[in-house]
PDB file of C-alpha atoms in Angstrom:
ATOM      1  CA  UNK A   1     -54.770  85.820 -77.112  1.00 75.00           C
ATOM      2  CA  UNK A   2     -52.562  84.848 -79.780  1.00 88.00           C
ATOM      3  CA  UNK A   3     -54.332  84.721 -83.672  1.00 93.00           C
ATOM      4  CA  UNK A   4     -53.261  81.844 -86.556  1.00 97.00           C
ATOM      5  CA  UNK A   5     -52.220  83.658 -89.718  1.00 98.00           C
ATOM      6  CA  UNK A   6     -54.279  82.948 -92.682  1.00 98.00           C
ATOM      7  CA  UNK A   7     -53.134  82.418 -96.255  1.00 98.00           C
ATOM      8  CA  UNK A   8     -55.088  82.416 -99.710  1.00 98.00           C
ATOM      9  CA  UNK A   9     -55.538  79.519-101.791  1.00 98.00           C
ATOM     10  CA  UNK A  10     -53.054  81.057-104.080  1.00 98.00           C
ATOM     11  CA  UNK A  11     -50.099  80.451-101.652  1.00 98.00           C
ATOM     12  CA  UNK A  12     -46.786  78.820-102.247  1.00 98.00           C
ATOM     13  CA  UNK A  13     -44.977  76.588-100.392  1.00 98.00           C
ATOM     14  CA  UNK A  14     -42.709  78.976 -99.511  1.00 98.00           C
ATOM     15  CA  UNK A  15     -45.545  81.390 -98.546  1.00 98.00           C
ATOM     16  CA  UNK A  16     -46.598  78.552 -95.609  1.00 98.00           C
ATOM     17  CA  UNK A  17     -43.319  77.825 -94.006  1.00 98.00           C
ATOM     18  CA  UNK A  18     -42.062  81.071 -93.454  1.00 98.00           C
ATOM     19  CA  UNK A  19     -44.987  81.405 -91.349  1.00 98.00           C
ATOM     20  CA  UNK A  20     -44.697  78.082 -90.145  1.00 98.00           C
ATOM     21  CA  UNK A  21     -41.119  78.875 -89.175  1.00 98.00           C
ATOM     22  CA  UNK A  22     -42.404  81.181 -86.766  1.00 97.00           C
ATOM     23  CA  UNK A  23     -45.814  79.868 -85.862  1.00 98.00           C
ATOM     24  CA  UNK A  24     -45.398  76.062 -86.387  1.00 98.00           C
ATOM     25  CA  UNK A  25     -49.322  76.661 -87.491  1.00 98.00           C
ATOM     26  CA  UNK A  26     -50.767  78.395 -90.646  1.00 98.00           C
ATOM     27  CA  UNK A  27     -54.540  78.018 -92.339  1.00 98.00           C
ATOM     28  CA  UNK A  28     -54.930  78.039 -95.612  1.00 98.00           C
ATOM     29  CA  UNK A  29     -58.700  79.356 -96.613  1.00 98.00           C
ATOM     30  CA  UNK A  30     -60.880  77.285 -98.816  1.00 98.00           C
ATOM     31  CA  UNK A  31     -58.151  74.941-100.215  1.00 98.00           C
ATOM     32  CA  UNK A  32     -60.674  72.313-100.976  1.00 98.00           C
ATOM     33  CA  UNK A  33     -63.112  73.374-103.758  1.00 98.00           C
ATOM     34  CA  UNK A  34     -66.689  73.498-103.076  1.00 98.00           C
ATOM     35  CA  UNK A  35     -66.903  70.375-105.342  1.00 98.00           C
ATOM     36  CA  UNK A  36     -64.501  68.062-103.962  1.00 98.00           C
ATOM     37  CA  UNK A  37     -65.695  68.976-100.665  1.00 98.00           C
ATOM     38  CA  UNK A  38     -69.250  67.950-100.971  1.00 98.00           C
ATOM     39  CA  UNK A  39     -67.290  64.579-102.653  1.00 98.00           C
ATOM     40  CA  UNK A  40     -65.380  63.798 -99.476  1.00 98.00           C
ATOM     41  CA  UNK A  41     -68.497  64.441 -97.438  1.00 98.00           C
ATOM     42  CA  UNK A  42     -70.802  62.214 -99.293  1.00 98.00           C
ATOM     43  CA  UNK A  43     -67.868  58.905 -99.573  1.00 98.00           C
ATOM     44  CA  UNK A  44     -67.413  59.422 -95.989  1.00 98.00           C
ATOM     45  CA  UNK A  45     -70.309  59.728 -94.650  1.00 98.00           C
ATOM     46  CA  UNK A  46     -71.420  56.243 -94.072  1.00 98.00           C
ATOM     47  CA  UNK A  47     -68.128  55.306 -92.486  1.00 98.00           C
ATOM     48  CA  UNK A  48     -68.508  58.148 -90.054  1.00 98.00           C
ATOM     49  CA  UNK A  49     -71.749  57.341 -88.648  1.00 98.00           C
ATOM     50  CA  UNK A  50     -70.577  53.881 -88.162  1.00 98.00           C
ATOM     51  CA  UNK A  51     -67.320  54.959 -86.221  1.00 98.00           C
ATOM     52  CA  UNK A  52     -67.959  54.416 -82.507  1.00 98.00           C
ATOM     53  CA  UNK A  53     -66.885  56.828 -79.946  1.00 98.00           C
ATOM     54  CA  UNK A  54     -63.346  56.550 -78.138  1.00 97.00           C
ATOM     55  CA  UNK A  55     -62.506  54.238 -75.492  1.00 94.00           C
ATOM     56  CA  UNK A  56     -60.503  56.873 -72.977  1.00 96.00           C
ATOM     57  CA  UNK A  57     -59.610  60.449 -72.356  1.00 95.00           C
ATOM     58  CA  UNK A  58     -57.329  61.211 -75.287  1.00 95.00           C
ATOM     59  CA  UNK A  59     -59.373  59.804 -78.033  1.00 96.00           C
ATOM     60  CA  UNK A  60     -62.365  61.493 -76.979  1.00 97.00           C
ATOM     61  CA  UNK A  61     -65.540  59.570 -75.164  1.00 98.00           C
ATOM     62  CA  UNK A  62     -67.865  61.512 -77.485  1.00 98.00           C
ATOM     63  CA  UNK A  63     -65.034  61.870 -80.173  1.00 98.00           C
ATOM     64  CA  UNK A  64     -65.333  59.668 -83.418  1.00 98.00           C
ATOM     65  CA  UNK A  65     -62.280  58.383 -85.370  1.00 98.00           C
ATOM     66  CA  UNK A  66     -62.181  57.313 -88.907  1.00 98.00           C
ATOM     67  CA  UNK A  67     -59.429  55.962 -90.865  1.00 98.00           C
ATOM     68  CA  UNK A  68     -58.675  53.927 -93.883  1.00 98.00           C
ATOM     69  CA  UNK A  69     -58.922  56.990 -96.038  1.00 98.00           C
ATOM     70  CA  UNK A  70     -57.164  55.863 -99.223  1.00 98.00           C
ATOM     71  CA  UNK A  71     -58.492  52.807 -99.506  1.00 98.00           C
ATOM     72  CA  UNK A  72     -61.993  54.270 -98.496  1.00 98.00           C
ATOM     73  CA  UNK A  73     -62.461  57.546-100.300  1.00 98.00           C
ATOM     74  CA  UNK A  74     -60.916  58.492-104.099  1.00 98.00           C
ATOM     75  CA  UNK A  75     -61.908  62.106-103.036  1.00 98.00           C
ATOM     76  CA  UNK A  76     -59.654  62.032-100.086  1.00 98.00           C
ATOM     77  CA  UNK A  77     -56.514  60.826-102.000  1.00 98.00           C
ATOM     78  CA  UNK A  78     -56.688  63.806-104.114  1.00 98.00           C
ATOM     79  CA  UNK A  79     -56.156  65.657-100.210  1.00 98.00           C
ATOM     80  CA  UNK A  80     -53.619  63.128 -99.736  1.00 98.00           C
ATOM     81  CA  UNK A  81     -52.488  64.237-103.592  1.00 98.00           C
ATOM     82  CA  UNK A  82     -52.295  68.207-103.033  1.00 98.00           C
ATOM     83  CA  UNK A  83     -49.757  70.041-104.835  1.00 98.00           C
ATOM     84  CA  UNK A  84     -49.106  72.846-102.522  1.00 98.00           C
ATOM     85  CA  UNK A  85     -49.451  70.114 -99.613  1.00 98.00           C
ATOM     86  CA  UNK A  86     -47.156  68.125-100.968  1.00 98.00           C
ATOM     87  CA  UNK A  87     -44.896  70.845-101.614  1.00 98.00           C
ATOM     88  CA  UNK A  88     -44.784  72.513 -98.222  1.00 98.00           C
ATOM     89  CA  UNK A  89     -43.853  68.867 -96.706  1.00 98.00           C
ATOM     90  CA  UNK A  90     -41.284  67.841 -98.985  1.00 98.00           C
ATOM     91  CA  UNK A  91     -39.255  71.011 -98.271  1.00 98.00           C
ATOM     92  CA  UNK A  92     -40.126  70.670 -94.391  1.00 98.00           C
ATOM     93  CA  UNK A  93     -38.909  67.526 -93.807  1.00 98.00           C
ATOM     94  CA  UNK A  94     -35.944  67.062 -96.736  1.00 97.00           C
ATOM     95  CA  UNK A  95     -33.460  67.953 -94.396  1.00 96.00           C
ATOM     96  CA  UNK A  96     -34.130  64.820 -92.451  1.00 97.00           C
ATOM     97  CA  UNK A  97     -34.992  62.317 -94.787  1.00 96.00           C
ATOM     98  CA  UNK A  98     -34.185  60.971 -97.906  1.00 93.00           C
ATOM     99  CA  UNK A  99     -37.874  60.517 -98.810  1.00 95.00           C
ATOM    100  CA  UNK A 100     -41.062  61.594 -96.794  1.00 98.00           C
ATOM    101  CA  UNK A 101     -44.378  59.020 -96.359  1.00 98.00           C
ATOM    102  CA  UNK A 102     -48.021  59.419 -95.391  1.00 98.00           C
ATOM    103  CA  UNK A 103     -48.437  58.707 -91.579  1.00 98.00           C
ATOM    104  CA  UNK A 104     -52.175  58.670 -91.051  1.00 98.00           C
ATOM    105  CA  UNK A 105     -55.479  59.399 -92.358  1.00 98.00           C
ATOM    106  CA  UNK A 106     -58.377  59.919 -90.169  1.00 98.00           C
ATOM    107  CA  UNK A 107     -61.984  61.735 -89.875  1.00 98.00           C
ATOM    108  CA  UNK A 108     -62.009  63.437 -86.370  1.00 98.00           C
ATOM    109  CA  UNK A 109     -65.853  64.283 -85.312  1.00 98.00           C
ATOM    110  CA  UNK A 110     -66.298  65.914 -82.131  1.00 98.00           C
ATOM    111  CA  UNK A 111     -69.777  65.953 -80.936  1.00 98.00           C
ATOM    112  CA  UNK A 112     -71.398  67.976 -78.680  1.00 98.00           C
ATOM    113  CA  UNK A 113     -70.628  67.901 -75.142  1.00 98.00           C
ATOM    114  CA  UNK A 114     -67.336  66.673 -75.731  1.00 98.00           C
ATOM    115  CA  UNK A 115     -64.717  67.875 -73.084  1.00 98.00           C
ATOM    116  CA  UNK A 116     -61.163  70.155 -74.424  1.00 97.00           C
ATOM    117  CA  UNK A 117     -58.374  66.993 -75.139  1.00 97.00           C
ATOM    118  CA  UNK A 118     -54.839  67.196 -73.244  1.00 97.00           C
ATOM    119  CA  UNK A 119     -52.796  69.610 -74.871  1.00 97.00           C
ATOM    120  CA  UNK A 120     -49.858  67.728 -76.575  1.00 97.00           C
ATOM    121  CA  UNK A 121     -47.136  67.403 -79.374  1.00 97.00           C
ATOM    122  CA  UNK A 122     -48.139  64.958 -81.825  1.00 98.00           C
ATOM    123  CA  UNK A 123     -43.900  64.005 -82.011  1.00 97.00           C
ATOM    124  CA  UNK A 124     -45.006  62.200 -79.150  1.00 96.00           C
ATOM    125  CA  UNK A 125     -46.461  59.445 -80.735  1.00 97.00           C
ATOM    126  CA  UNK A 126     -42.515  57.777 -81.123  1.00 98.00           C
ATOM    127  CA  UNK A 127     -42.407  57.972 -77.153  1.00 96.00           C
ATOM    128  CA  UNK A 128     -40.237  61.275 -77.194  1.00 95.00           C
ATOM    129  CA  UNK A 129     -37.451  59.637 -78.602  1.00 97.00           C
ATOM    130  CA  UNK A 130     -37.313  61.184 -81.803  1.00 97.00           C
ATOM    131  CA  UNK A 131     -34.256  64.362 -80.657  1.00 97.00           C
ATOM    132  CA  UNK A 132     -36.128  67.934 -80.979  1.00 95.00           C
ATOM    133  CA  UNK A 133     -33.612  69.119 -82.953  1.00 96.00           C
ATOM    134  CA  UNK A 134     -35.561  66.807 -86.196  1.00 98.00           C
ATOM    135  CA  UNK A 135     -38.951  67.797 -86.939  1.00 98.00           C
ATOM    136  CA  UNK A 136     -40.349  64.507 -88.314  1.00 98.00           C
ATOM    137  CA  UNK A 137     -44.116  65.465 -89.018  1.00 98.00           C
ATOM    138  CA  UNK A 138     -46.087  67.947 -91.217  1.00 98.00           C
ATOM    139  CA  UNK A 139     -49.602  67.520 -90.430  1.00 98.00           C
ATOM    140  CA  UNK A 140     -53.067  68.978 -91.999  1.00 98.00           C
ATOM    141  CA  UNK A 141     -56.720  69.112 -90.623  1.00 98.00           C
ATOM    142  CA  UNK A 142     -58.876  69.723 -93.630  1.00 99.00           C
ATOM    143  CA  UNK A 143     -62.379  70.933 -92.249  1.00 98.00           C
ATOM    144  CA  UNK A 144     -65.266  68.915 -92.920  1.00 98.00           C
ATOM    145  CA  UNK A 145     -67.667  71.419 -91.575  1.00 98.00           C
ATOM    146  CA  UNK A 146     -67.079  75.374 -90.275  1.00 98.00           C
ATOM    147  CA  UNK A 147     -64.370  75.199 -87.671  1.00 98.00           C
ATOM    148  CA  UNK A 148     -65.074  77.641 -84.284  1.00 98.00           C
ATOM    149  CA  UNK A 149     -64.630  78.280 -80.968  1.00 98.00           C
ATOM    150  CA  UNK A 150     -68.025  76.777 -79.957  1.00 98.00           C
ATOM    151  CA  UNK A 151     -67.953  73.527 -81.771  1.00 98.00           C
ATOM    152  CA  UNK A 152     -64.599  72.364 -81.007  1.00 98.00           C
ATOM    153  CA  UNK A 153     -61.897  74.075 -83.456  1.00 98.00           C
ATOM    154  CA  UNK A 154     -58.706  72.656 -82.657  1.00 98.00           C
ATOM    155  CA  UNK A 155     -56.726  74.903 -80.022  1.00 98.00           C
ATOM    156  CA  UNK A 156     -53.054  75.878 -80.649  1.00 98.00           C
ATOM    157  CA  UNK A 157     -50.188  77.392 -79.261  1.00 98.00           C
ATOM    158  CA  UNK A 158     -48.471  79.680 -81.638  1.00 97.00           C
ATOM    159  CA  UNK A 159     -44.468  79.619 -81.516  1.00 96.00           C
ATOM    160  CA  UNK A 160     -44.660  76.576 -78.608  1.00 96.00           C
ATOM    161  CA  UNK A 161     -42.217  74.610 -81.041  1.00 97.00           C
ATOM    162  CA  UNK A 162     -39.681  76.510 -79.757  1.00 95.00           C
ATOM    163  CA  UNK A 163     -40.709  75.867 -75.992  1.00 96.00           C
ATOM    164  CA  UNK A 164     -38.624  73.524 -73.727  1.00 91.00           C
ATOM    165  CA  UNK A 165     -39.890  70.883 -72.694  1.00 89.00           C
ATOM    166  CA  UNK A 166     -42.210  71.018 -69.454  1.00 90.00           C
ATOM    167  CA  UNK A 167     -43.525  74.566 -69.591  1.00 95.00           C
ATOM    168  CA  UNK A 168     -47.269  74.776 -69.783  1.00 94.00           C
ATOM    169  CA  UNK A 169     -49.306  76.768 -71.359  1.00 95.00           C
ATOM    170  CA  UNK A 170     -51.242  79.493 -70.468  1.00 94.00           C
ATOM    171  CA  UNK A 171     -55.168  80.383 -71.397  1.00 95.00           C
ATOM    172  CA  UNK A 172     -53.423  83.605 -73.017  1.00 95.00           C
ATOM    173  CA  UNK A 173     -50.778  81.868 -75.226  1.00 97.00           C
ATOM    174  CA  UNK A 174     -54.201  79.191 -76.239  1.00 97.00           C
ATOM    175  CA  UNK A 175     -55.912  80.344 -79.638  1.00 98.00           C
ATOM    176  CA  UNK A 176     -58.115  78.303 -82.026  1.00 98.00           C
ATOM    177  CA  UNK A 177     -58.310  77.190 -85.315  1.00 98.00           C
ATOM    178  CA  UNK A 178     -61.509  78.704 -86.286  1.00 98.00           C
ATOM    179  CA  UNK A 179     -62.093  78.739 -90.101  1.00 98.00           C
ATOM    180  CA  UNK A 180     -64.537  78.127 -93.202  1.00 98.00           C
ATOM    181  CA  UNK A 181     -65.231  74.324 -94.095  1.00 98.00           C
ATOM    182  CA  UNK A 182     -62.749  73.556 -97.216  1.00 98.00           C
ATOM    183  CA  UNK A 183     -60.241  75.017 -95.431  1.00 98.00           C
ATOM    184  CA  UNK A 184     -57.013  73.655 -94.007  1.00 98.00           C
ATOM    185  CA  UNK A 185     -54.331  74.300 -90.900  1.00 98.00           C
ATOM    186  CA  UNK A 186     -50.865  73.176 -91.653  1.00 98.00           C
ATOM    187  CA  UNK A 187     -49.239  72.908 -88.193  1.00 98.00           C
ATOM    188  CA  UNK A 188     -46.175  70.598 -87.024  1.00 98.00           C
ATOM    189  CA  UNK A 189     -45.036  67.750 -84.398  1.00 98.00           C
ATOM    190  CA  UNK A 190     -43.935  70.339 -82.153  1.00 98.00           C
ATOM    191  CA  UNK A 191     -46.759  72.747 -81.692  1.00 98.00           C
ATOM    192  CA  UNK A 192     -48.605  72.490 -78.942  1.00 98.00           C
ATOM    193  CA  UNK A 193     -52.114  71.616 -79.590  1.00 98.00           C
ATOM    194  CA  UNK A 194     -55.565  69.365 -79.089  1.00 98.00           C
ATOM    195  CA  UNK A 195     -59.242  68.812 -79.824  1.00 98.00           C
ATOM    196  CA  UNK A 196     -61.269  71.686 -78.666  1.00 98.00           C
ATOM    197  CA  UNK A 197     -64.212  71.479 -76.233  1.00 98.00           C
ATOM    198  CA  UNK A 198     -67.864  71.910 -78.075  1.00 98.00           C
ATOM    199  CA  UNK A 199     -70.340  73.166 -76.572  1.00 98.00           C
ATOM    200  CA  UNK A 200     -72.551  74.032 -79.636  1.00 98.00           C
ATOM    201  CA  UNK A 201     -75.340  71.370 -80.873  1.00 98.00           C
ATOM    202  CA  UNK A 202     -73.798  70.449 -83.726  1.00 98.00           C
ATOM    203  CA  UNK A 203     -70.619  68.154 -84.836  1.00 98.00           C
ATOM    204  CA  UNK A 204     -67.483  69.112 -85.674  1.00 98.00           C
ATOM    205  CA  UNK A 205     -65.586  67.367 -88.560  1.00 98.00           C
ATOM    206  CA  UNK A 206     -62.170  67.485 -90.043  1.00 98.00           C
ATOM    207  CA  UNK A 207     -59.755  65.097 -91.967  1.00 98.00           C
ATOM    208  CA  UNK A 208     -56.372  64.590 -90.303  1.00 98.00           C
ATOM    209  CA  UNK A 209     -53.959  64.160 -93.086  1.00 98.00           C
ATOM    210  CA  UNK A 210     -50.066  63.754 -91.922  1.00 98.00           C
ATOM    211  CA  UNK A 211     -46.913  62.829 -93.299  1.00 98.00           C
ATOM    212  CA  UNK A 212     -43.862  61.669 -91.863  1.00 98.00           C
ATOM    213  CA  UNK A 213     -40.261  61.097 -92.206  1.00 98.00           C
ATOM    214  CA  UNK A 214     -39.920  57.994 -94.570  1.00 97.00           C
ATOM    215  CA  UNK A 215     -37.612  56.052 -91.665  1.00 97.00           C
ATOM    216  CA  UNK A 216     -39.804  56.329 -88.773  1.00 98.00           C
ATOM    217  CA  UNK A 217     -42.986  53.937 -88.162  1.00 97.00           C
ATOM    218  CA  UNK A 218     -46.703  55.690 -89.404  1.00 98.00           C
ATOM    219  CA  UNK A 219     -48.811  56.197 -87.084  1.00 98.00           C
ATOM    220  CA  UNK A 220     -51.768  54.331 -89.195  1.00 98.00           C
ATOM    221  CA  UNK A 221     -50.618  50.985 -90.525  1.00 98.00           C
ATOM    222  CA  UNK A 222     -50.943  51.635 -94.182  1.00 97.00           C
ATOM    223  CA  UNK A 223     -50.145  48.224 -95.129  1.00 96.00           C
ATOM    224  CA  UNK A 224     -53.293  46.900 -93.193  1.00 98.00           C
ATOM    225  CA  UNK A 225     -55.646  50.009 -93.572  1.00 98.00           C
ATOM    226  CA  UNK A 226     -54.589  49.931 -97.458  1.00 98.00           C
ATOM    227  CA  UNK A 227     -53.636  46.420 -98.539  1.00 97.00           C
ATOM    228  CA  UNK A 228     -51.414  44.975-101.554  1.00 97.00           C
ATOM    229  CA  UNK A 229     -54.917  44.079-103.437  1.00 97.00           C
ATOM    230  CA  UNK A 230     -56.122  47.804-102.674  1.00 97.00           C
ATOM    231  CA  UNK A 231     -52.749  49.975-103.277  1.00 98.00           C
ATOM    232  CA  UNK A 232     -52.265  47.771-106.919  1.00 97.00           C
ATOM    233  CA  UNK A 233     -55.386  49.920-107.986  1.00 97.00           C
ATOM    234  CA  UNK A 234     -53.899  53.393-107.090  1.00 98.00           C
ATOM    235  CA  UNK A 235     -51.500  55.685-109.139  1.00 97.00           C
ATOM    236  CA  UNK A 236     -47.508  54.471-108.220  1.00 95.00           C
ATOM    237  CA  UNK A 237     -47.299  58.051-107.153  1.00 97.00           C
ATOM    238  CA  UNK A 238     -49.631  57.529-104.615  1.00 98.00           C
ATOM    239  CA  UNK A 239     -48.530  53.854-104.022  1.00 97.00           C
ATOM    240  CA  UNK A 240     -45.173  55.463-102.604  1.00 96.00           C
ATOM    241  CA  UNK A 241     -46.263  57.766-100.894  1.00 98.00           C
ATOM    242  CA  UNK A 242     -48.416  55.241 -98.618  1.00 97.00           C
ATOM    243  CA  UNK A 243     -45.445  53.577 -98.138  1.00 96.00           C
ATOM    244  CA  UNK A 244     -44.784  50.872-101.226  1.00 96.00           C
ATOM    245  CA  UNK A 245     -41.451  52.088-101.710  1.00 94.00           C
ATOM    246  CA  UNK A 246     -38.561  52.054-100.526  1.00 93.00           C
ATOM    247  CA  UNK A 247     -37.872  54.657 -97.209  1.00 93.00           C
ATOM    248  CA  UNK A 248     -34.078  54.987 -97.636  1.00 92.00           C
ATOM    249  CA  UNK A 249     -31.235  52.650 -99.510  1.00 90.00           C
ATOM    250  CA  UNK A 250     -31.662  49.879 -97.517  1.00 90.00           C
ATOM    251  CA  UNK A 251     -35.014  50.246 -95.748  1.00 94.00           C
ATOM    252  CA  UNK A 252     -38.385  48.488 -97.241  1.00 94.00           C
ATOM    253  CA  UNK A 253     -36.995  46.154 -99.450  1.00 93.00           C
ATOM    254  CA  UNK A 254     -38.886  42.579 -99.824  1.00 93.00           C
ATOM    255  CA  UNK A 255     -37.966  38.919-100.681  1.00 93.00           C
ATOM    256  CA  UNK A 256     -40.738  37.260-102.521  1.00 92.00           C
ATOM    257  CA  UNK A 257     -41.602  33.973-100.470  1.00 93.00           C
ATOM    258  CA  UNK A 258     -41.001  31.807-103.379  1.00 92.00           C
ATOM    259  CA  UNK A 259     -39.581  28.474-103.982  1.00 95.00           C
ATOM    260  CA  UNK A 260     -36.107  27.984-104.849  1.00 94.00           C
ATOM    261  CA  UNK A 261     -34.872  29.955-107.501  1.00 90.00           C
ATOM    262  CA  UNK A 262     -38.236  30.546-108.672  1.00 90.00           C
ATOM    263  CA  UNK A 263     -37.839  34.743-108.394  1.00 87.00           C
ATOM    264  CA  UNK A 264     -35.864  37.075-106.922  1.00 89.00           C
ATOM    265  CA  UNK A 265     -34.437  37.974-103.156  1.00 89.00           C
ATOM    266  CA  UNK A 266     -34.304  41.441-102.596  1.00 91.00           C
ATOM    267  CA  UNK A 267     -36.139  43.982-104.259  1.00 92.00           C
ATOM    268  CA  UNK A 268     -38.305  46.988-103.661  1.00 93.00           C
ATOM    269  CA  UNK A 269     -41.774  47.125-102.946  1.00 93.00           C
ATOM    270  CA  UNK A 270     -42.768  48.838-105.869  1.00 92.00           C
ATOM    271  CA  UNK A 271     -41.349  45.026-107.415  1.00 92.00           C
ATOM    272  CA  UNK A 272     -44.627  43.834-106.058  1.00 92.00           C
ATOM    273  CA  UNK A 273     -47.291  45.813-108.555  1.00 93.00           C
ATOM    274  CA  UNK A 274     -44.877  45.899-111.670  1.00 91.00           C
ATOM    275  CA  UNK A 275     -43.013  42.375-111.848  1.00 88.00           C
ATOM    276  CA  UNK A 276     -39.925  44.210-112.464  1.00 84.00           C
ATOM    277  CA  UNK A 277     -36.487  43.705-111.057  1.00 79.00           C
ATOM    278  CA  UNK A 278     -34.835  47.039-110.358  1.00 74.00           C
ATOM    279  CA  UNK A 279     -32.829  48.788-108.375  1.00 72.00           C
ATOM    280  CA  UNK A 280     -34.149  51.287-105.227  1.00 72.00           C
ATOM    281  CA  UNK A 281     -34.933  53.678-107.691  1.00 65.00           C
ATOM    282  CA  UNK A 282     -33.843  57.750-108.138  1.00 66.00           C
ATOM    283  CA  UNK A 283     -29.905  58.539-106.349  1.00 77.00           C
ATOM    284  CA  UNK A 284     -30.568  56.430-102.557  1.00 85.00           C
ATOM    285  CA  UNK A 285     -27.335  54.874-103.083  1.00 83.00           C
ATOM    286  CA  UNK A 286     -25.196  57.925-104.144  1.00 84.00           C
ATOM    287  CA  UNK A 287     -26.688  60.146-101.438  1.00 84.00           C
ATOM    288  CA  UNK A 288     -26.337  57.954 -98.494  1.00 83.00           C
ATOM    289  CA  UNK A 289     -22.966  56.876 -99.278  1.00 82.00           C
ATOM    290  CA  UNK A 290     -22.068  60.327 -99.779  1.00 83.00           C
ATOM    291  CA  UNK A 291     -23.777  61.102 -95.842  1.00 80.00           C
ATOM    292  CA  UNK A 292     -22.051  57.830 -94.524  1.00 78.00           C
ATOM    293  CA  UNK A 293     -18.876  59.086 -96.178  1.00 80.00           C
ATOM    294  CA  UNK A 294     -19.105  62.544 -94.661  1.00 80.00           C
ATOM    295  CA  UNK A 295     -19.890  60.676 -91.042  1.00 74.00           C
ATOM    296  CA  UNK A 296     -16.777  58.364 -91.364  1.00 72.00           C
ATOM    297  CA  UNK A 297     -14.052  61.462 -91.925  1.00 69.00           C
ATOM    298  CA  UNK A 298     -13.395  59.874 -95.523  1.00 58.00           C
TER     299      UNK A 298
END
């Protein structure tokens, strides 16, 4: 059987995708601090009891799943938030976007007797129509509580992101995610992967943080899970990186429904929390011309 590499706390971005390079998985050992852990626990817990159990196979009929994270929890947007998170994704998935957004926040609690999912890629979720050749996930699963083979850790094929499509695994090439709550595994669209089976008496628990590539759809509706009355409250870092902003040069802008002439036409999202009239913001327009340039020959 295969085995996950581990990193320290201490590691750089740099330090998790060289291994994710070759693994398309990596954990990263006690991450979260003991503090912000018991935080998350405690502004999630109500929410999590209340979550009823899947409807069908995939989601789990003894599996719980919990979103709304940002608007729910201020000690999961400081997950959402990580530095060395943030850093590993933005370097993953800058070669095939011009910006990167968050693509869904859930709590996934396994309970006892709960059955091993499908294995999968999560790429799937755009119907396989995204080409292999663009990776357009990073995802995390911070754990809630300790993470083993008995209670569900998530399973994963090492190196399967460089599989074909169609071959199937075998129980050799199948490891787990086993590791400390506070912990995190970093893993990608194209690994391989599900819910373990637990067969311990006790849940297991784990945030599912993932970003995306700022042109495709998220996963979790961030618009409805985090509303315009909800995101005004949050930092504008944060407020992008849900999705207020805009995804490429001309994708996400807004026209206020106004009356005549009583406001503007066109104008980015982030318009919306600061009344200002501005352009898209950083180099979008310099950088796609230059690509659209480059396409055309000129």
């Amino acid at each position: 059987m295969p085995a996950l590499r581990h990193l320290p706390a201490t590691a750089t971005p740099e330090d998790v995708l060289a291994i994710i390079a070759a693994d398309a998985a990596v954990i990263i050992d006690g991450l979260m601090e003991p503090a912000l852990l018991d935080r998350v626990r405690t502004e999630l817990a109500p929410y999590i009891e209340a979550t009823p159990v899947g409807q069908d196979d995939f989601t789990g009929h003894l599996t719980t799943r919990t979103g709304a994270l940002v608007a729910r929890s201020p000690a999961c947007r400081e997950l959402v938030m990580h530095p060395l998170i943030l850093g590993a994704t933005e370097k993953f998935l800058a070669p095939f976007c011009e910006r990167f957004q968050l693509h869904v926040t859930q709590v996934i609690r396994i309970k006892p007797g709960q059955d091993a999912q499908v294995l999968h890629r999560d790429r799937l979720a755009w119907g396989g129509y995204v080409p292999r050749a663009i990776e357009p996930q990073l995802n995390m699963i911070w754990a809630l509580t300790d993470f083993t083979r008995e209670n569900g850790a998530t399973r994963v094929v090492p190196g399967s992101h460089l599989w074909e499509d169609g071959r199937t695994a075998e129980e050799d090439e199948i490891t787990y995610a086993e590791m400390k709550a506070g912990s995190v595994i970093i893993y990608t669209g194209s690994v391989i992967h599900s819910g373990g089976a637990n067969v311990s008496d006790g849940d297991r628990a784990g945030i599912n943080i993932t970003y995306s590539l700022g042109w495709l759809r998220q996963e979790e509706n961030q618009y409805l899970s985090c509303p315009p009355e909800v995101a005004a409250t949050l930092p504008a870092e944060l407020q992008r990186l849900i999705g207020y902003s805009m995804g490429s040069y001309a994708l996400g802008y807004f026209s206020p429904p106004l009356p005549p002439g009583a406001g503007p036409e066109v104008v980015p999202p982030e318009t919306l929390f600061t009344g200002e009239v501005r352009g898209w913001g950083d180099d979008l327009y310099a950088r796609v011309s230059a690509r659209a340039a480059q396409s055309a020959g000129a």
